[in-house]
PDB file of C-alpha atoms in Angstrom:
ATOM      1  CA  ARG A1103     -11.101  26.277  37.557  1.00 62.00           C
ATOM      2  CA  VAL A1104      -9.993  27.139  34.038  1.00 63.00           C
ATOM      3  CA  ARG A1105      -7.332  25.132  32.228  1.00 71.00           C
ATOM      4  CA  PRO A1106      -5.695  27.028  29.326  1.00 73.00           C
ATOM      5  CA  ASN A1107      -5.539  25.145  25.974  1.00 81.00           C
ATOM      6  CA  LYS A1108      -7.581  22.274  27.451  1.00 84.00           C
ATOM      7  CA  VAL A1109      -9.277  21.438  24.137  1.00 84.00           C
ATOM      8  CA  SER A1110      -6.172  21.674  22.000  1.00 88.00           C
ATOM      9  CA  ALA A1111      -4.231  19.570  24.492  1.00 90.00           C
ATOM     10  CA  ARG A1112      -6.840  16.913  24.310  1.00 91.00           C
ATOM     11  CA  TRP A1113      -6.798  16.750  20.521  1.00 91.00           C
ATOM     12  CA  ALA A1114      -3.024  16.676  20.536  1.00 92.00           C
ATOM     13  CA  ARG A1115      -3.187  13.623  22.804  1.00 93.00           C
ATOM     14  CA  TYR A1116      -5.718  12.019  20.403  1.00 94.00           C
ATOM     15  CA  GLN A1117      -3.220  12.630  17.453  1.00 92.00           C
ATOM     16  CA  ALA A1118      -0.266  11.241  19.427  1.00 92.00           C
ATOM     17  CA  LYS A1119      -2.116   8.127  20.401  1.00 92.00           C
ATOM     18  CA  ALA A1120      -3.488   7.651  16.769  1.00 90.00           C
ATOM     19  CA  GLU A1121       0.080   7.781  15.275  1.00 89.00           C
ATOM     20  CA  LEU A1122       1.873   5.861  17.984  1.00 89.00           C
ATOM     21  CA  LEU A1123       1.563   2.469  16.265  1.00 86.00           C
ATOM     22  CA  PHE A1124       3.263   3.727  13.194  1.00 85.00           C
ATOM     23  CA  VAL A1125       6.415   5.154  14.662  1.00 88.00           C
ATOM     24  CA  LEU A1126       9.360   3.458  16.514  1.00 90.00           C
ATOM     25  CA  PRO A1127       9.044   3.750  20.223  1.00 82.00           C
ATOM     26  CA  THR A1128      11.331   6.160  22.014  1.00 71.00           C
ATOM     27  CA  GLU A1129      11.851   7.296  25.652  1.00 49.00           C
ATOM     28  CA  ASP A1130       9.959  10.371  24.973  1.00 46.00           C
ATOM     29  CA  ASN A1131       6.641   8.840  23.657  1.00 47.00           C
ATOM     30  CA  LYS A1132       6.225   5.765  25.769  1.00 48.00           C
ATOM     31  CA  ASN A1133       3.266   7.425  27.497  1.00 51.00           C
ATOM     32  CA  PRO A1134       1.234   9.513  25.053  1.00 44.00           C
ATOM     33  CA  GLN A1135      -1.210  10.423  27.710  1.00 46.00           C
ATOM     34  CA  ASP A1136       1.477  12.576  29.400  1.00 49.00           C
ATOM     35  CA  PRO A1137       1.081  16.067  28.032  1.00 42.00           C
ATOM     36  CA  LYS A1138       4.871  16.763  28.258  1.00 46.00           C
ATOM     37  CA  ASN A1139       5.368  13.849  25.760  1.00 45.00           C
ATOM     38  CA  THR A1140       2.689  14.855  23.320  1.00 38.00           C
ATOM     39  CA  LYS A1141       4.823  17.269  21.219  1.00 41.00           C
ATOM     40  CA  GLN A1142       7.745  14.851  20.971  1.00 39.00           C
ATOM     41  CA  ALA A1143       5.361  11.976  19.972  1.00 37.00           C
ATOM     42  CA  ILE A1144       3.733  14.082  17.243  1.00 36.00           C
ATOM     43  CA  THR A1145       7.099  15.208  15.936  1.00 37.00           C
ATOM     44  CA  ALA A1146       8.427  11.580  15.756  1.00 38.00           C
ATOM     45  CA  ALA A1147       5.186  10.299  14.168  1.00 38.00           C
ATOM     46  CA  SER A1148       5.048  12.958  11.452  1.00 38.00           C
ATOM     47  CA  GLY A1149       8.588  12.585  10.284  1.00 42.00           C
ATOM     48  CA  SER A1150       9.773  14.678   7.307  1.00 46.00           C
ATOM     49  CA  LYS A1151       6.243  14.909   5.787  1.00 65.00           C
ATOM     50  CA  ALA A1152       3.429  16.517   7.782  1.00 76.00           C
ATOM     51  CA  ALA A1153       0.549  14.144   8.524  1.00 82.00           C
ATOM     52  CA  PHE A1154      -2.938  14.951   9.575  1.00 88.00           C
ATOM     53  CA  SER A1155      -5.451  12.714  11.437  1.00 92.00           C
ATOM     54  CA  TYR A1156      -9.056  11.810  10.917  1.00 93.00           C
ATOM     55  CA  PHE A1157     -10.782  10.720  14.108  1.00 97.00           C
ATOM     56  CA  VAL A1158     -13.844   8.577  13.658  1.00 95.00           C
ATOM     57  CA  PRO A1159     -16.522   9.782  16.119  1.00 96.00           C
ATOM     58  CA  PRO A1160     -18.313   7.142  18.373  1.00 97.00           C
ATOM     59  CA  THR A1161     -21.447   7.650  16.259  1.00 96.00           C
ATOM     60  CA  GLY A1162     -19.565   6.544  13.172  1.00 96.00           C
ATOM     61  CA  GLN A1163     -18.073   3.365  14.522  1.00 94.00           C
ATOM     62  CA  HIS A1164     -20.446   0.867  13.029  1.00 95.00           C
ATOM     63  CA  ASN A1165     -21.587  -0.434   9.670  1.00 93.00           C
ATOM     64  CA  PRO A1166     -24.535   1.815   8.679  1.00 95.00           C
ATOM     65  CA  ASN A1167     -25.984  -0.702   6.260  1.00 94.00           C
ATOM     66  CA  PRO A1168     -24.967  -4.342   7.141  1.00 92.00           C
ATOM     67  CA  SER A1169     -27.533  -5.813   4.795  1.00 93.00           C
ATOM     68  CA  GLU A1170     -25.441  -4.711   1.794  1.00 90.00           C
ATOM     69  CA  LEU A1171     -22.862  -7.210   0.724  1.00 84.00           C
ATOM     70  CA  LEU A1172     -20.964  -4.543  -1.130  1.00 84.00           C
ATOM     71  CA  THR A1173     -21.376  -1.000   0.033  1.00 87.00           C
ATOM     72  CA  SER A1174     -23.251   1.007  -2.522  1.00 89.00           C
ATOM     73  CA  GLN A1175     -22.358   4.448  -3.821  1.00 87.00           C
ATOM     74  CA  ALA A1176     -25.595   5.750  -2.265  1.00 92.00           C
ATOM     75  CA  THR A1177     -24.625   4.517   1.208  1.00 94.00           C
ATOM     76  CA  LEU A1178     -21.109   5.963   0.814  1.00 93.00           C
ATOM     77  CA  LYS A1179     -22.507   9.370  -0.103  1.00 92.00           C
ATOM     78  CA  ALA A1180     -24.990   9.376   2.754  1.00 96.00           C
ATOM     79  CA  SER A1181     -23.022   7.866   5.703  1.00 97.00           C
ATOM     80  CA  TYR A1182     -19.297   7.828   4.925  1.00 96.00           C
ATOM     81  CA  ARG A1183     -16.365  10.323   5.036  1.00 95.00           C
ATOM     82  CA  GLY A1184     -14.055  10.227   1.997  1.00 92.00           C
ATOM     83  CA  LEU A1185     -10.285  11.017   2.258  1.00 88.00           C
ATOM     84  CA  SER A1186      -8.196  11.469  -0.856  1.00 82.00           C
ATOM     85  CA  PHE A1187      -5.044  13.632  -0.289  1.00 79.00           C
ATOM     86  CA  GLY A1188      -1.885  14.147   1.779  1.00 80.00           C
ATOM     87  CA  THR A1189      -0.575  11.848   4.509  1.00 85.00           C
ATOM     88  CA  CYS A1190      -3.305  10.858   6.898  1.00 88.00           C
ATOM     89  CA  VAL A1191      -3.805   8.589   9.891  1.00 90.00           C
ATOM     90  CA  ILE A1192      -7.316   7.181  10.474  1.00 91.00           C
ATOM     91  CA  ALA A1193      -8.246   6.251  14.038  1.00 92.00           C
ATOM     92  CA  PRO A1194     -11.327   5.975  16.237  1.00 92.00           C
ATOM     93  CA  ARG A1195     -11.471   9.081  18.369  1.00 96.00           C
ATOM     94  CA  GLY A1196      -9.159   8.591  21.420  1.00 94.00           C
ATOM     95  CA  GLY A1197      -7.869   5.222  20.122  1.00 92.00           C
ATOM     96  CA  PRO A1198      -4.889   3.942  18.114  1.00 88.00           C
ATOM     97  CA  GLY A1199      -4.800   4.365  14.365  1.00 89.00           C
ATOM     98  CA  PHE A1200      -5.700   1.378  12.116  1.00 86.00           C
ATOM     99  CA  CYS A1201      -4.623   2.906   8.794  1.00 89.00           C
ATOM    100  CA  LYS A1202      -2.052   5.377   7.488  1.00 88.00           C
ATOM    101  CA  PHE A1203      -1.910   6.391   3.875  1.00 87.00           C
ATOM    102  CA  GLN A1204      -0.042   8.793   1.676  1.00 84.00           C
ATOM    103  CA  THR A1205      -0.959  10.106  -1.699  1.00 82.00           C
ATOM    104  CA  ILE A1206       1.821  11.093  -4.107  1.00 80.00           C
ATOM    105  CA  PRO A1207       0.815  12.938  -7.352  1.00 77.00           C
ATOM    106  CA  PHE A1208       3.173  11.856 -10.136  1.00 78.00           C
ATOM    107  CA  PRO A1209       4.166  15.501 -11.093  1.00 78.00           C
ATOM    108  CA  LYS A1210       5.554  15.986  -7.542  1.00 78.00           C
ATOM    109  CA  MET A1211       7.730  12.837  -7.576  1.00 80.00           C
ATOM    110  CA  LEU A1212      11.509  13.189  -8.258  1.00 85.00           C
ATOM    111  CA  PRO A1213      12.622  11.776 -11.632  1.00 88.00           C
ATOM    112  CA  ASP A1214      14.417   8.839  -9.977  1.00 90.00           C
ATOM    113  CA  GLU A1215      11.434   8.049  -7.838  1.00 86.00           C
ATOM    114  CA  LEU A1216       9.190   8.220 -10.891  1.00 83.00           C
ATOM    115  CA  GLN A1217      11.365   5.875 -12.828  1.00 88.00           C
ATOM    116  CA  GLY A1218      11.509   3.492  -9.856  1.00 89.00           C
ATOM    117  CA  LEU A1219       7.772   3.272  -9.848  1.00 87.00           C
ATOM    118  CA  GLU A1220       7.754   2.576 -13.609  1.00 87.00           C
ATOM    119  CA  LYS A1221      10.251  -0.228 -13.139  1.00 90.00           C
ATOM    120  CA  LEU A1222       8.113  -1.643 -10.376  1.00 90.00           C
ATOM    121  CA  VAL A1223       5.146  -1.712 -12.797  1.00 88.00           C
ATOM    122  CA  CYS A1224       7.315  -3.613 -15.293  1.00 87.00           C
ATOM    123  CA  PHE A1225       8.410  -6.047 -12.635  1.00 90.00           C
ATOM    124  CA  PHE A1226       4.802  -6.868 -11.688  1.00 88.00           C
ATOM    125  CA  LEU A1227       3.748  -7.344 -15.316  1.00 84.00           C
ATOM    126  CA  ASP A1228       6.773  -9.540 -16.099  1.00 85.00           C
ATOM    127  CA  GLN A1229       5.546 -12.013 -13.567  1.00 86.00           C
ATOM    128  CA  THR A1230       2.385 -12.746 -15.592  1.00 82.00           C
ATOM    129  CA  ASP A1231       4.678 -14.506 -18.171  1.00 81.00           C
ATOM    130  CA  TYR A1232       5.485 -17.317 -15.550  1.00 79.00           C
ATOM    131  CA  VAL A1233       2.706 -17.225 -12.894  1.00 82.00           C
ATOM    132  CA  SER A1234      -0.942 -18.021 -13.472  1.00 84.00           C
ATOM    133  CA  PRO A1235      -3.723 -16.031 -11.757  1.00 88.00           C
ATOM    134  CA  VAL A1236      -4.807 -17.359  -8.410  1.00 86.00           C
ATOM    135  CA  LYS A1237      -7.761 -19.697  -8.864  1.00 82.00           C
ATOM    136  CA  ASN A1238      -8.588 -20.606  -5.097  1.00 78.00           C
ATOM    137  CA  ASN A1239      -9.257 -17.180  -3.811  1.00 74.00           C
ATOM    138  CA  GLY A1240     -12.551 -17.626  -1.874  1.00 76.00           C
ATOM    139  CA  PRO A1241     -13.464 -13.916  -1.406  1.00 78.00           C
ATOM    140  CA  LEU A1242     -12.777 -13.062  -5.098  1.00 80.00           C
ATOM    141  CA  MET A1243     -15.775 -11.377  -6.739  1.00 82.00           C
ATOM    142  CA  GLY A1244     -14.138  -9.942  -9.882  1.00 84.00           C
ATOM    143  CA  GLY A1245     -10.885  -9.320 -11.586  1.00 84.00           C
ATOM    144  CA  TRP A1246      -7.610 -11.290 -11.411  1.00 86.00           C
ATOM    145  CA  MET A1247      -4.915 -11.610  -8.760  1.00 89.00           C
ATOM    146  CA  TRP A1248      -1.345 -13.046  -9.077  1.00 89.00           C
ATOM    147  CA  ALA A1249       0.540 -14.310  -6.070  1.00 87.00           C
ATOM    148  CA  CYS A1250       4.379 -14.505  -6.291  1.00 87.00           C
ATOM    149  CA  GLY A1251       7.003 -15.530  -3.776  1.00 84.00           C
ATOM    150  CA  TRP A1252       7.952 -18.369  -1.449  1.00 84.00           C
ATOM    151  CA  ARG A1253       4.678 -18.962   0.468  1.00 61.00           C
ATOM    152  CA  LYS A1254       2.419 -19.016  -2.551  1.00 51.00           C
ATOM    153  CA  SER A1255       4.623 -20.877  -5.085  1.00 48.00           C
ATOM    154  CA  SER A1256       2.742 -23.755  -6.659  1.00 44.00           C
ATOM    155  CA  LYS A1257       5.859 -25.944  -6.190  1.00 52.00           C
ATOM    156  CA  LYS A1258       8.970 -25.341  -4.029  1.00 51.00           C
ATOM    157  CA  GLU A1259      11.063 -25.955  -7.096  1.00 49.00           C
ATOM    158  CA  GLY A1260       9.252 -23.416  -9.113  1.00 52.00           C
ATOM    159  CA  PHE A1261      10.302 -20.185  -7.324  1.00 52.00           C
ATOM    160  CA  GLY A1262      13.789 -19.084  -8.289  1.00 52.00           C
ATOM    161  CA  ARG A1263      13.912 -21.086 -11.508  1.00 56.00           C
ATOM    162  CA  TYR A1264      12.345 -18.353 -13.740  1.00 60.00           C
ATOM    163  CA  CYS A1265      13.144 -15.410 -11.493  1.00 69.00           C
ATOM    164  CA  LEU A1266      15.501 -12.545 -12.410  1.00 82.00           C
ATOM    165  CA  ALA A1267      17.266 -12.269  -9.115  1.00 88.00           C
ATOM    166  CA  ALA A1268      18.307  -8.557  -9.601  1.00 91.00           C
ATOM    167  CA  ALA A1269      14.742  -7.526 -10.456  1.00 91.00           C
ATOM    168  CA  TYR A1270      13.372  -9.208  -7.415  1.00 93.00           C
ATOM    169  CA  GLN A1271      15.940  -7.680  -5.161  1.00 94.00           C
ATOM    170  CA  GLU A1272      15.414  -4.193  -6.685  1.00 94.00           C
ATOM    171  CA  ALA A1273      11.570  -4.452  -6.238  1.00 94.00           C
ATOM    172  CA  ASN A1274      12.057  -5.793  -2.734  1.00 95.00           C
ATOM    173  CA  GLU A1275      14.239  -2.788  -1.876  1.00 95.00           C
ATOM    174  CA  TRP A1276      11.799  -0.282  -3.363  1.00 92.00           C
ATOM    175  CA  ILE A1277       8.890  -1.622  -1.485  1.00 92.00           C
ATOM    176  CA  ALA A1278      10.826  -1.939   1.762  1.00 94.00           C
ATOM    177  CA  THR A1279      12.193   1.640   1.528  1.00 92.00           C
ATOM    178  CA  HIS A1280       8.735   3.159   1.058  1.00 88.00           C
ATOM    179  CA  LEU A1281       7.119   1.186   3.741  1.00 89.00           C
ATOM    180  CA  GLN A1282       9.868   2.146   6.168  1.00 90.00           C
ATOM    181  CA  GLU A1283       9.394   5.825   5.275  1.00 87.00           C
ATOM    182  CA  LEU A1284       5.700   5.623   5.702  1.00 87.00           C
ATOM    183  CA  ALA A1285       5.480   3.509   8.916  1.00 87.00           C
ATOM    184  CA  PRO A1286       8.861   2.488  10.349  1.00 90.00           C
ATOM    185  CA  ARG A1287       7.342   0.621  13.241  1.00 89.00           C
ATOM    186  CA  ALA A1288       5.206  -1.576  10.900  1.00 89.00           C
ATOM    187  CA  PHE A1289       8.254  -2.281   8.791  1.00 91.00           C
ATOM    188  CA  LYS A1290      10.241  -3.266  11.983  1.00 93.00           C
ATOM    189  CA  GLU A1291       7.417  -5.631  12.980  1.00 90.00           C
ATOM    190  CA  TYR A1292       7.441  -7.165   9.472  1.00 92.00           C
ATOM    191  CA  CYS A1293      11.189  -7.802   9.699  1.00 96.00           C
ATOM    192  CA  GLU A1294      10.808  -9.376  13.151  1.00 96.00           C
ATOM    193  CA  THR A1295       8.145 -11.690  11.957  1.00 93.00           C
ATOM    194  CA  LEU A1296      10.270 -12.824   9.084  1.00 94.00           C
ATOM    195  CA  ILE A1297      13.380 -13.411  11.056  1.00 96.00           C
ATOM    196  CA  LYS A1298      11.716 -15.003  14.113  1.00 95.00           C
ATOM    197  CA  GLY A1299       9.797 -17.377  11.839  1.00 93.00           C
ATOM    198  CA  ASN A1300      13.023 -18.209   9.951  1.00 93.00           C
ATOM    199  CA  LEU A1301      11.204 -17.435   6.707  1.00 92.00           C
ATOM    200  CA  PRO A1302      12.616 -16.696   3.361  1.00 92.00           C
ATOM    201  CA  SER A1303      12.527 -13.210   1.939  1.00 94.00           C
ATOM    202  CA  MET A1304      10.970 -12.689  -1.452  1.00 92.00           C
ATOM    203  CA  ALA A1305      14.320 -11.341  -2.565  1.00 93.00           C
ATOM    204  CA  HIS A1306      15.998 -14.693  -1.769  1.00 91.00           C
ATOM    205  CA  MET A1307      16.515 -17.062  -4.832  1.00 87.00           C
ATOM    206  CA  GLU A1308      17.655 -19.861  -2.455  1.00 86.00           C
ATOM    207  CA  TYR A1309      16.858 -21.017   1.070  1.00 85.00           C
ATOM    208  CA  PRO A1310      18.445 -20.459   3.499  1.00 90.00           C
ATOM    209  CA  THR A1311      20.016 -17.157   2.539  1.00 93.00           C
ATOM    210  CA  PRO A1312      21.375 -14.505   5.102  1.00 96.00           C
ATOM    211  CA  TYR A1313      18.961 -11.604   5.657  1.00 97.00           C
ATOM    212  CA  ASN A1314      19.804  -7.972   4.862  1.00 96.00           C
ATOM    213  CA  MET A1315      18.189  -4.674   5.951  1.00 96.00           C
ATOM    214  CA  PHE A1316      15.573  -4.777   3.220  1.00 96.00           C
ATOM    215  CA  ASP A1317      14.155  -8.287   3.893  1.00 96.00           C
ATOM    216  CA  PHE A1318      10.689  -8.026   5.297  1.00 94.00           C
ATOM    217  CA  ALA A1319       8.193 -10.306   3.493  1.00 92.00           C
ATOM    218  CA  SER A1320       8.194 -13.723   1.757  1.00 92.00           C
ATOM    219  CA  PHE A1321       5.602 -13.075  -0.948  1.00 89.00           C
ATOM    220  CA  PHE A1322       3.510 -10.401  -2.608  1.00 89.00           C
ATOM    221  CA  THR A1323       0.253 -10.219  -4.637  1.00 88.00           C
ATOM    222  CA  PHE A1324      -0.906  -7.849  -7.279  1.00 90.00           C
ATOM    223  CA  THR A1325      -4.327  -7.401  -8.978  1.00 86.00           C
ATOM    224  CA  MET A1326      -5.725  -6.036 -12.217  1.00 82.00           C
ATOM    225  CA  HIS A1327      -8.904  -6.064 -14.285  1.00 77.00           C
ATOM    226  CA  ASN A1328     -11.233  -4.352 -11.867  1.00 77.00           C
ATOM    227  CA  PHE A1329     -10.334  -6.750  -9.034  1.00 81.00           C
ATOM    228  CA  PHE A1330     -12.389  -6.714  -5.866  1.00 80.00           C
ATOM    229  CA  ASN A1331     -13.061  -9.076  -2.901  1.00 77.00           C
ATOM    230  CA  GLY A1332     -16.124  -9.774  -0.900  1.00 75.00           C
ATOM    231  CA  PRO A1333     -15.971  -9.153   2.893  1.00 71.00           C
ATOM    232  CA  HIS A1334     -13.382 -11.318   4.514  1.00 70.00           C
ATOM    233  CA  GLN A1335     -10.783 -11.482   7.202  1.00 70.00           C
ATOM    234  CA  ASP A1336      -7.121 -12.380   6.316  1.00 70.00           C
ATOM    235  CA  THR A1337      -5.051 -14.656   8.528  1.00 72.00           C
ATOM    236  CA  ASN A1338      -1.556 -13.439   7.731  1.00 73.00           C
ATOM    237  CA  ALA A1339       1.091 -13.597  10.406  1.00 77.00           C
ATOM    238  CA  ASN A1340       1.696  -9.788  10.233  1.00 78.00           C
ATOM    239  CA  THR A1341      -0.400  -7.291  12.046  1.00 79.00           C
ATOM    240  CA  TRP A1342      -0.006  -4.727   9.285  1.00 82.00           C
ATOM    241  CA  THR A1343      -0.316  -4.987   5.578  1.00 80.00           C
ATOM    242  CA  LEU A1344       0.700  -2.650   2.772  1.00 84.00           C
ATOM    243  CA  VAL A1345      -1.323  -1.708  -0.217  1.00 83.00           C
ATOM    244  CA  SER A1346      -0.273   0.395  -3.226  1.00 85.00           C
ATOM    245  CA  TRP A1347      -2.501   1.669  -5.969  1.00 83.00           C
ATOM    246  CA  ILE A1348      -0.649   2.521  -9.187  1.00 82.00           C
ATOM    247  CA  PRO A1349      -2.805   3.803 -12.158  1.00 80.00           C
ATOM    248  CA  ILE A1350      -1.307   2.869 -15.597  1.00 77.00           C
ATOM    249  CA  PHE A1351      -2.418   3.388 -19.115  1.00 72.00           C
ATOM    250  CA  ASN A1352      -4.265   0.771 -21.090  1.00 64.00           C
ATOM    251  CA  PRO A1353      -1.638  -1.198 -23.154  1.00 56.00           C
ATOM    252  CA  LYS A1354      -4.028  -1.859 -25.992  1.00 56.00           C
ATOM    253  CA  THR A1355      -4.192   1.912 -26.742  1.00 68.00           C
ATOM    254  CA  SER A1356      -0.598   2.685 -25.811  1.00 70.00           C
ATOM    255  CA  ASN A1357       2.367   3.549 -28.102  1.00 75.00           C
ATOM    256  CA  PRO A1358       5.985   2.713 -27.434  1.00 72.00           C
ATOM    257  CA  ASP A1359       6.668   6.376 -26.622  1.00 78.00           C
ATOM    258  CA  ASP A1360       3.671   6.879 -24.337  1.00 76.00           C
ATOM    259  CA  PRO A1361       4.063   7.247 -20.574  1.00 76.00           C
ATOM    260  CA  ILE A1362       3.618   4.169 -18.366  1.00 77.00           C
ATOM    261  CA  LEU A1363       1.929   5.768 -15.452  1.00 77.00           C
ATOM    262  CA  ALA A1364      -1.569   7.306 -15.914  1.00 74.00           C
ATOM    263  CA  ASP A1365      -0.808  10.882 -14.694  1.00 65.00           C
ATOM    264  CA  ASN A1366      -3.619  12.282 -16.945  1.00 65.00           C
ATOM    265  CA  GLY A1367      -6.759  10.980 -18.472  1.00 59.00           C
ATOM    266  CA  PHE A1368      -7.171   8.509 -15.631  1.00 60.00           C
ATOM    267  CA  ASN A1369     -10.771   7.573 -14.775  1.00 58.00           C
ATOM    268  CA  MET A1370     -12.233   4.990 -12.512  1.00 60.00           C
ATOM    269  CA  ILE A1371     -15.845   4.337 -11.294  1.00 60.00           C
ATOM    270  CA  GLY A1372     -16.451   3.070  -7.803  1.00 62.00           C
ATOM    271  CA  GLY A1373     -12.843   3.294  -6.669  1.00 70.00           C
ATOM    272  CA  GLN A1374     -13.096   3.424  -2.891  1.00 81.00           C
ATOM    273  CA  PHE A1375     -11.131   1.457  -0.209  1.00 83.00           C
ATOM    274  CA  THR A1376     -13.765   1.161   2.498  1.00 86.00           C
ATOM    275  CA  PHE A1377     -13.671   0.619   6.214  1.00 86.00           C
ATOM    276  CA  ARG A1378     -17.297  -0.474   6.804  1.00 88.00           C
ATOM    277  CA  ASP A1379     -17.176  -0.521  10.605  1.00 89.00           C
ATOM    278  CA  PHE A1380     -15.804   3.088  10.779  1.00 91.00           C
ATOM    279  CA  GLN A1381     -17.824   4.819   7.943  1.00 95.00           C
ATOM    280  CA  VAL A1382     -14.675   6.132   6.118  1.00 91.00           C
ATOM    281  CA  TYR A1383     -13.076   5.355   2.857  1.00 90.00           C
ATOM    282  CA  ILE A1384      -9.989   6.311   0.842  1.00 87.00           C
ATOM    283  CA  GLU A1385     -11.045   7.811  -2.448  1.00 83.00           C
ATOM    284  CA  LEU A1386      -9.102   6.323  -5.457  1.00 76.00           C
ATOM    285  CA  ASN A1387     -10.742   8.242  -8.260  1.00 68.00           C
ATOM    286  CA  LYS A1388      -7.854  10.658  -8.237  1.00 55.00           C
ATOM    287  CA  VAL A1389      -4.725  10.976 -10.325  1.00 39.00           C
ATOM    288  CA  MET A1390      -2.113   9.725  -7.855  1.00 44.00           C
ATOM    289  CA  SER A1391      -0.158   6.773  -6.529  1.00 43.00           C
ATOM    290  CA  GLU A1392      -1.209   5.725  -3.146  1.00 39.00           C
ATOM    291  CA  LYS A1393       0.298   3.711  -0.331  1.00 36.00           C
ATOM    292  CA  MET A1394      -1.479   2.435   2.737  1.00 30.00           C
ATOM    293  CA  LEU A1395      -1.121  -0.086   5.487  1.00 31.00           C
ATOM    294  CA  ASN A1396      -3.860  -2.688   5.107  1.00 29.00           C
ATOM    295  CA  ALA A1397      -2.983  -5.796   2.807  1.00 27.00           C
ATOM    296  CA  VAL A1398       0.394  -6.683   1.238  1.00 26.00           C
ATOM    297  CA  VAL A1399      -0.811  -5.952  -2.246  1.00 27.00           C
ATOM    298  CA  ALA A1400       0.574  -3.888  -5.103  1.00 25.00           C
ATOM    299  CA  TYR A1401      -2.570  -2.830  -6.904  1.00 25.00           C
ATOM    300  CA  ILE A1402      -2.240  -1.858 -10.531  1.00 25.00           C
ATOM    301  CA  GLU A1403      -5.489  -0.258 -11.799  1.00 27.00           C
ATOM    302  CA  GLY A1404      -5.888  -0.792 -15.522  1.00 27.00           C
ATOM    303  CA  GLN A1405      -8.078  -2.208 -18.210  1.00 25.00           C
ATOM    304  CA  THR A1406      -5.340  -4.471 -19.648  1.00 23.00           C
ATOM    305  CA  LYS A1407      -5.917  -7.971 -21.147  1.00 25.00           C
ATOM    306  CA  VAL A1408      -3.663 -10.904 -20.532  1.00 26.00           C
ATOM    307  CA  ALA A1409      -2.668 -10.930 -24.156  1.00 26.00           C
ATOM    308  CA  GLY A1410      -1.597  -7.280 -23.925  1.00 30.00           C
ATOM    309  CA  GLN A1411       0.647  -7.530 -20.884  1.00 36.00           C
ATOM    310  CA  LYS A1412       3.802  -8.661 -22.619  1.00 38.00           C
ATOM    311  CA  GLN A1413       3.473  -5.681 -25.018  1.00 40.00           C
ATOM    312  CA  GLN A1414       2.989  -3.364 -22.144  1.00 41.00           C
ATOM    313  CA  VAL A1415       6.171  -4.663 -20.565  1.00 44.00           C
ATOM    314  CA  GLU A1416       8.188  -4.143 -23.733  1.00 50.00           C
ATOM    315  CA  TYR A1417       6.801  -0.634 -24.151  1.00 48.00           C
ATOM    316  CA  ALA A1418       7.593   0.259 -20.524  1.00 48.00           C
ATOM    317  CA  GLN A1419      11.132  -1.139 -20.799  1.00 54.00           C
ATOM    318  CA  ASN A1420      11.805   0.781 -23.970  1.00 60.00           C
ATOM    319  CA  HIS A1421      10.528   3.934 -22.314  1.00 54.00           C
ATOM    320  CA  ILE A1422      12.897   3.456 -19.426  1.00 52.00           C
ATOM    321  CA  ALA A1423      15.786   2.760 -21.802  1.00 64.00           C
ATOM    322  CA  LYS A1424      15.235   5.915 -23.729  1.00 66.00           C
ATOM    323  CA  GLN A1425      15.129   7.909 -20.393  1.00 62.00           C
ATOM    324  CA  ASN A1426      18.420   6.393 -19.396  1.00 66.00           C
ATOM    325  CA  SER A1427      20.044   7.122 -22.712  1.00 69.00           C
ATOM    326  CA  LYS A1428      19.068  10.789 -22.407  1.00 67.00           C
ATOM    327  CA  LYS A1429      20.739  11.069 -19.091  1.00 65.00           C
ATOM    328  CA  SER A1430      23.981   9.530 -20.285  1.00 63.00           C
TER     329      SER A1430
END
């Protein structure tokens, strides 16, 4: 007995199952094992931007060198697969996806989207004027991390007192919109966790405040100065987490008219986001902004010092103001 397209149908089922956790369920994709539902499921999962899948084979579903506390570059080169472009879902072969990421080169971004990213960088750097770096992060092995929002405020009276409400709301909308575009099902689960737990949104200056369509998380963290953690397991209420890497220029060598985002001349050593039990990593040594589901972090990669952050904010805001004046 010969079944035409047997192999292609099997890989299509793998792809549909891998992407299922990232898309909203419909009547057509409730059973991805049913061949008649495969095409609809893939179409719904891909959305407006085509996605490809990387299936980890059974032989690669283990840590090849568990004795290493931090995976060495030699081990990565010998045993791991690196991914660095496009929109990709990573999944064990025949299983559900555990990561979806999207790379966006700055030259391909629309002007409004590029400016929105610049303003987001300004928003993060502004927080360093009022929030001290986290000092009780057990897994921390290098760099600095800031935690802002309701859950991680040092005092309940502190949050909201020094916050620019419009800036928090704009940042919340920007992050929520991009998460919803990348993985609508993950965004929906975020919102449900927030509402069912009766938790405040990071865009709320007072509690309680009515929710809107963009409210999905209570806090955020961002890191700089070659930040990295040791192996650890988070205990957040959400199943999914969002990470964004945004390369920026060094403020100590920047001029007021220089770009904010490092769209050229960007260099980083050892920039890999590694899944040790699946022998795969996302390569960050590229000129791009990346978004991925795996820790609610906005990662700003730069060599800036604390003393230089206020200057960087002023330069960035002046740059945005000049762009706005040119449009008007």
